[in-house]
Coordinates of C-alpha atoms and ligand atoms in Angstrom, one line a residue:
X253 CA 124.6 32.4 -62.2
X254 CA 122.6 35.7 -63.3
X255 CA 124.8 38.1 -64.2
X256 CA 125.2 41.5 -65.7
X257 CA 122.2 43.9 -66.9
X258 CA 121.5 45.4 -63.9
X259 CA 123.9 48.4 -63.8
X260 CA 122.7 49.3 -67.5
X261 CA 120.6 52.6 -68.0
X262 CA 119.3 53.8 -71.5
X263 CA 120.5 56.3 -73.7
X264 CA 118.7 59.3 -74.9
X265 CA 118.0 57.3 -78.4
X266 CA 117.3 53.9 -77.0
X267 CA 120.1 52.1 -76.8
X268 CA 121.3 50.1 -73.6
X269 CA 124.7 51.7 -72.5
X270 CA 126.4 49.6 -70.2
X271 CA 127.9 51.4 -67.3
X272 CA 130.4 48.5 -66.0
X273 CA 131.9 45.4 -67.2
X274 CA 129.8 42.7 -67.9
X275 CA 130.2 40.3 -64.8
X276 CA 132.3 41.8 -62.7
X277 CA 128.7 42.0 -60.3
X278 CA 126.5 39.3 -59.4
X279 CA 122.5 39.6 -58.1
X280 CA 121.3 37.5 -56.0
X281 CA 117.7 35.7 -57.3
X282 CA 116.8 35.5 -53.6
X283 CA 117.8 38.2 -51.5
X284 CA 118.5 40.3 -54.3
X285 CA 122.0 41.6 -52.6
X286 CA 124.5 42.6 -55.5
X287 CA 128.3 41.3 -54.7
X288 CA 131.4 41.5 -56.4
X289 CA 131.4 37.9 -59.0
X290 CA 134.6 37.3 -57.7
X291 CA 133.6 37.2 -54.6
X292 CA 130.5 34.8 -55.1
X293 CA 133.0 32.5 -56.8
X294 CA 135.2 32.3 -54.3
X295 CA 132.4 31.4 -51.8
X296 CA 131.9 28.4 -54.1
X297 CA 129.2 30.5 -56.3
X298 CA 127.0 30.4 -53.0
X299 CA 125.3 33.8 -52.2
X300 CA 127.8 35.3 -49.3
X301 CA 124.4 36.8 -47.9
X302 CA 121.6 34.7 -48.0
X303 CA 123.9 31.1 -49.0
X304 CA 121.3 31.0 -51.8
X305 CA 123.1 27.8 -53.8
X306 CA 123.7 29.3 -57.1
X307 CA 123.3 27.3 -60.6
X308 CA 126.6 26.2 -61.4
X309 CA 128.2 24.1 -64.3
X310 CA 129.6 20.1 -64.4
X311 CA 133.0 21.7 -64.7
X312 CA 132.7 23.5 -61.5
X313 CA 130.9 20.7 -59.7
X314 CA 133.5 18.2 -60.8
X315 CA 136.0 20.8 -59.6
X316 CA 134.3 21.2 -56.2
X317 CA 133.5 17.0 -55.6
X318 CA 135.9 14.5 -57.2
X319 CA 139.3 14.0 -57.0
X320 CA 141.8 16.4 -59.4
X321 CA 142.1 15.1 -62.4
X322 CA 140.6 12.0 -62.0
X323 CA 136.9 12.2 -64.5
X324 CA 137.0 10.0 -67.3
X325 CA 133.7 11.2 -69.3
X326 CA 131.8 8.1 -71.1
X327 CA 129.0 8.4 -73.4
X328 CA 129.5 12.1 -74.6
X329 CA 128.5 11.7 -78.5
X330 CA 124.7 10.2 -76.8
X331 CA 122.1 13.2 -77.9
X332 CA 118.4 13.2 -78.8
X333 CA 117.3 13.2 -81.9
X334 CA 113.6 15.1 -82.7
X335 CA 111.6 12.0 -83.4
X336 CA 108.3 13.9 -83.1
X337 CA 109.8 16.4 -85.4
X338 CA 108.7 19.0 -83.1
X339 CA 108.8 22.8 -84.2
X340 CA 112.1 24.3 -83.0
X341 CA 113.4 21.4 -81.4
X342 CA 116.6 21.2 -83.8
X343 CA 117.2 24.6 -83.0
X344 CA 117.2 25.0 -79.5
X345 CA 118.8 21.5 -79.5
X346 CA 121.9 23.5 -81.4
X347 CA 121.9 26.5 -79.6
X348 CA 122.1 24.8 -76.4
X349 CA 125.2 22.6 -77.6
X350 CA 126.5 25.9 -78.7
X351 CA 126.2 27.4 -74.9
X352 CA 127.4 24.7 -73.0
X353 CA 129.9 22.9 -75.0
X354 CA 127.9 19.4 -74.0
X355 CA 125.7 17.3 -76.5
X356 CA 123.0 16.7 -73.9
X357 CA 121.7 17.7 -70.4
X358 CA 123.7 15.7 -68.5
X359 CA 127.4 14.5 -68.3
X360 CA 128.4 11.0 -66.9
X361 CA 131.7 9.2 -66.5
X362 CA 133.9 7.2 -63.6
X363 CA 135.6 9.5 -61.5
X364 CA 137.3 8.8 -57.8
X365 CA 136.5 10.8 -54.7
X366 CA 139.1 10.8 -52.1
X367 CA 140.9 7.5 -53.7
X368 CA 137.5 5.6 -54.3
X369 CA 136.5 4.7 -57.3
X370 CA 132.5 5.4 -58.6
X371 CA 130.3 6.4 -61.5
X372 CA 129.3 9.5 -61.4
X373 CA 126.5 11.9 -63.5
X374 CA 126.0 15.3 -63.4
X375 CA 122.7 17.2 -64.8
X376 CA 123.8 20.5 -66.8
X377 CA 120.7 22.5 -66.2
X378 CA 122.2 25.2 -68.7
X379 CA 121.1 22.5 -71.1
X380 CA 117.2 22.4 -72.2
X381 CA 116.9 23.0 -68.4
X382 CA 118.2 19.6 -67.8
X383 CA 115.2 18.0 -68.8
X384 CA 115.0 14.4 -69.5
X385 CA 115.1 13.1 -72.8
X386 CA 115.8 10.0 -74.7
X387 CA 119.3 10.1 -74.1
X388 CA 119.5 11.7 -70.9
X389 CA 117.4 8.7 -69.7
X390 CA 119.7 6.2 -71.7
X391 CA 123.1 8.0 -70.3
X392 CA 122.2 7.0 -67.0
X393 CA 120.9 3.4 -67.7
X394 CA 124.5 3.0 -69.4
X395 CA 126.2 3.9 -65.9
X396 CA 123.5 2.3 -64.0
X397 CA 124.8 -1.1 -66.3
X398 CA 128.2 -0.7 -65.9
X399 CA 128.4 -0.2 -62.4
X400 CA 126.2 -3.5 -61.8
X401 CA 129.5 -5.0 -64.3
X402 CA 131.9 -3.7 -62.4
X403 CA 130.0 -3.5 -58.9
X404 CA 130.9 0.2 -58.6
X405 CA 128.9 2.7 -56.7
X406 CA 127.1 5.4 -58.4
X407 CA 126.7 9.3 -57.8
X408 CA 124.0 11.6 -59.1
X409 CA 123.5 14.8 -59.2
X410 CA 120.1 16.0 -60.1
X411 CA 119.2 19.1 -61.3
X412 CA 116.0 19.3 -63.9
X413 CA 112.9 20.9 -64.9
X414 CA 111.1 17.3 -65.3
X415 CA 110.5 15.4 -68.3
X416 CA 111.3 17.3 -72.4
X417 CA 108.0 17.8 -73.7
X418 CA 109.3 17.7 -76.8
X419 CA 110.0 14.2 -77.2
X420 CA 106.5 13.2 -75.7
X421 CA 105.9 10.0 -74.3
X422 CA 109.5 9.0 -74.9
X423 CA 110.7 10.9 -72.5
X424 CA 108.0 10.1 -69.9
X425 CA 109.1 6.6 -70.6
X426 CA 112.6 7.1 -69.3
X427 CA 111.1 7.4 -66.2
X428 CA 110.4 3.6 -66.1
X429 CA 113.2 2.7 -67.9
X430 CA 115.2 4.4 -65.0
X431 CA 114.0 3.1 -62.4
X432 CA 114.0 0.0 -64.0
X433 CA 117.4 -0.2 -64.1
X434 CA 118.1 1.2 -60.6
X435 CA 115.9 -1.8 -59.0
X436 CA 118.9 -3.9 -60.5
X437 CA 121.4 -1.8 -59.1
X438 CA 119.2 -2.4 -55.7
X439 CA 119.4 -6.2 -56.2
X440 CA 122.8 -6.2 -56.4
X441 CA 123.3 -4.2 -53.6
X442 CA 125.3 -1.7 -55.4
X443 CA 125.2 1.9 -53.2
X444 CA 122.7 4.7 -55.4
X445 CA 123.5 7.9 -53.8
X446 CA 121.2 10.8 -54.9
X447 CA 122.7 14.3 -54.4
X448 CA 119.8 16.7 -55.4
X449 CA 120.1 20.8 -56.3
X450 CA 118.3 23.7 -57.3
X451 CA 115.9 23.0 -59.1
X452 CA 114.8 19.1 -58.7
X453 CA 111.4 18.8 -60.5
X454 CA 108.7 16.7 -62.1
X455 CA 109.6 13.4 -64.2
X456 CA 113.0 13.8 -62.6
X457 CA 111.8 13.8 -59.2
X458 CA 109.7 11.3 -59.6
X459 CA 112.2 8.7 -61.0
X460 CA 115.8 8.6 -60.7
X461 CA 116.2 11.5 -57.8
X462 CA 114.0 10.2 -55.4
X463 CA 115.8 6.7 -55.5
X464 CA 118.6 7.0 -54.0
X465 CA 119.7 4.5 -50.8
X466 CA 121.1 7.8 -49.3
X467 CA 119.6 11.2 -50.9
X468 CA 121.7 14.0 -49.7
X469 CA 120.1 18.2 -50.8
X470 CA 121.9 21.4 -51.1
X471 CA 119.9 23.8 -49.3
X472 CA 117.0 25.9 -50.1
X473 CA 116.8 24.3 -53.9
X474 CA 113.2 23.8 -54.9
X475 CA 112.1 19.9 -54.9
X476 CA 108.7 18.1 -55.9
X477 CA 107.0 16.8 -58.6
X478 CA 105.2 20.4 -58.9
X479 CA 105.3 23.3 -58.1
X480 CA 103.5 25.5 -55.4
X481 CA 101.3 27.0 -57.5
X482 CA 99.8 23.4 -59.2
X483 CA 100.0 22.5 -55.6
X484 CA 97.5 25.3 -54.7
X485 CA 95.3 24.9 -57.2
X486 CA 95.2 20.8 -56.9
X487 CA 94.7 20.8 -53.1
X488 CA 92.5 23.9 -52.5
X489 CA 94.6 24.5 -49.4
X490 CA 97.3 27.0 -48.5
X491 CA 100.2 24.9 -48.7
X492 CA 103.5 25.6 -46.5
X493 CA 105.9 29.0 -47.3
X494 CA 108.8 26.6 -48.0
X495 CA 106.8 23.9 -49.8
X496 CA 108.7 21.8 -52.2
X497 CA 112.0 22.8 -50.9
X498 CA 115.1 21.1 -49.5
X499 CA 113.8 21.5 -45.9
X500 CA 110.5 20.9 -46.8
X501 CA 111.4 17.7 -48.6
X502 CA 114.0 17.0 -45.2
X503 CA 110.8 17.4 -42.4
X504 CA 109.2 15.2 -44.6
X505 CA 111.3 12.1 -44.6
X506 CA 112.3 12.7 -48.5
X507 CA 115.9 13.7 -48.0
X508 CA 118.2 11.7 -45.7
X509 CA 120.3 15.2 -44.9
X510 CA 120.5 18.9 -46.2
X511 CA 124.3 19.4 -46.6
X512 CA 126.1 23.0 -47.9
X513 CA 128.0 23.2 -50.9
X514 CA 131.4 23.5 -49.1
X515 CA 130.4 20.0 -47.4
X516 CA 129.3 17.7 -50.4
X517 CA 132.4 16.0 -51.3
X518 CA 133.5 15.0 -47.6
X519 CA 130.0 13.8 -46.9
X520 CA 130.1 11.7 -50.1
X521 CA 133.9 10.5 -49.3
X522 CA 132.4 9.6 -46.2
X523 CA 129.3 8.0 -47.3
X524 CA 130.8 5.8 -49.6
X525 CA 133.5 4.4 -47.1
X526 CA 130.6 3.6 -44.7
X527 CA 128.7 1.9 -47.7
X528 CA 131.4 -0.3 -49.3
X529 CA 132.4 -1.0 -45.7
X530 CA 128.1 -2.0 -44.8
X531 CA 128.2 -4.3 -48.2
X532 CA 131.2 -6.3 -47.2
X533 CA 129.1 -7.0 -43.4
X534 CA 125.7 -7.5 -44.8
X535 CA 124.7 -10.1 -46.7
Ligands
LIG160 ZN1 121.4 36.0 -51.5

């Protein structure tokens, strides 16, 4: 969530003087309304205006969706490398440990929701903007694996700016080696169920988001391979005022059902009772 800045004014020799606390506000990046960060929380960081979906963390979306108490996090020492020894890489690798506490951009683990057992992963887009790497791609194919072992369903929530250029084709490839792995899943008849936020984008999209057996959307995040402007400038047409959004992607036959923050977890409780039920009456 953006906070803070926007009630600072400059002093006569420069300096930025800040005139109250550091996030005690919140602005809205859509409607642009500024309301008490308390507030804003307790709405479930959704904007009490507009119900712009806000960014927020895998803390508070484990908070908000699986039972208390009950994610077990696997695979957390798995991070990229820079095998193309790319300028900066290291760096912003570090820094973005540093700011989120998490060795990569996303977080998986078993976890139960309402007394149901699943895999779950969880994009941190605070994290290299949640862009797919080498071991984001091999983070999911490890819970992709173990829930073909141990025929458990498996949650994702999406969140990503596409593929990291900085590992090149590598991290193209985890595209494939997704979807690779969730055909598999498929063949086994193992429920996939694809819960996508703000933003949803590129290599992402492409692979593992769009591949769900049931692909639920927060609304009003921004979905699609690209963005409106590539869009534009591909198709020589206008395109749509809500192209590449939740509704957009809904009209469109790309998301299954546009469901608000406050109603994720009963709609996955739900959906997973009704898809463990389905398995055990269709062969
Ligand atoms: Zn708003």
């Amino acid at each position: 969530m953006a906070r803070g800045g926007w009630f600072r004014k400059q002093s006569r020799n420069g300096a930025a003087e800040a005139t109250v606390p550091d996030g005690l506000w919140s602005k809205c990046p859509r409607c642009g309304v500024i309301s008490f960060a308390r507030d804003v929380e307790r709405n479930l960081n959704v904007c009490p205006k507009c119900e712009y979906h806000h960014l927020i963390t895998v803390e508070q979306r484990l908070t908000l969706t699986v039972d208390e108490n009950s994610f077990v996090e696997m695979d957390a020492g798995i991070t990229s490398l820079n095998p193309l020894a790319f300028p900066d890489y290291d760096d912003k690798l570090n820094s973005d440990r540093a700011k989120t506490g998490r060795k990569e951009a996303i977080v998986t683990g078993r976890a139960k929701i309402d007394g149901q057992t699943l895999l779950i992963g969880i994009a941190e887009f605070g994290f290299r903007a949640g862009s797919m790497g080498g071991a984001v791609g091999e983070k999911i194919v490890r819970l992709l694996e173990l829930a073909e072992q141990e025929n458990l369903p498996v949650i994702l929530f999406t969140a990503s700016g596409g593929a990291r250029m900085q590992e090149g084709l590598l991290s193209l490839m985890q595209m494939a080696k997704t979807s690779a792995a969730l055909a598999r899943l498929d063949q086994a008849r193992i429920p996939y169920i694809v819960v996508i936020t703000h933003p949803t984008t590129g290599g992402v999209y492409a692979s593992y988001a769009a591949l769900g057996d049931v692909i639920i959307a927060e609304p009003g995040a921004t979905v699609g391979l690209a963005g409106r402007r590539v869009g534009n400038q591909d198709m020589g047409a206008k395109l749509p005022e809500d192209f590449q959004t939740t509704e957009f992607q809904y009209r469109c036959g790309m998301v299954d059902q546009i469901v608000h923050r406050r109603d994720v977890r009963g709609t996955l409780g739900k959906l997973l009772m009704f898809l463990t039920e389905a398995r055990t009456y269709v062969k």
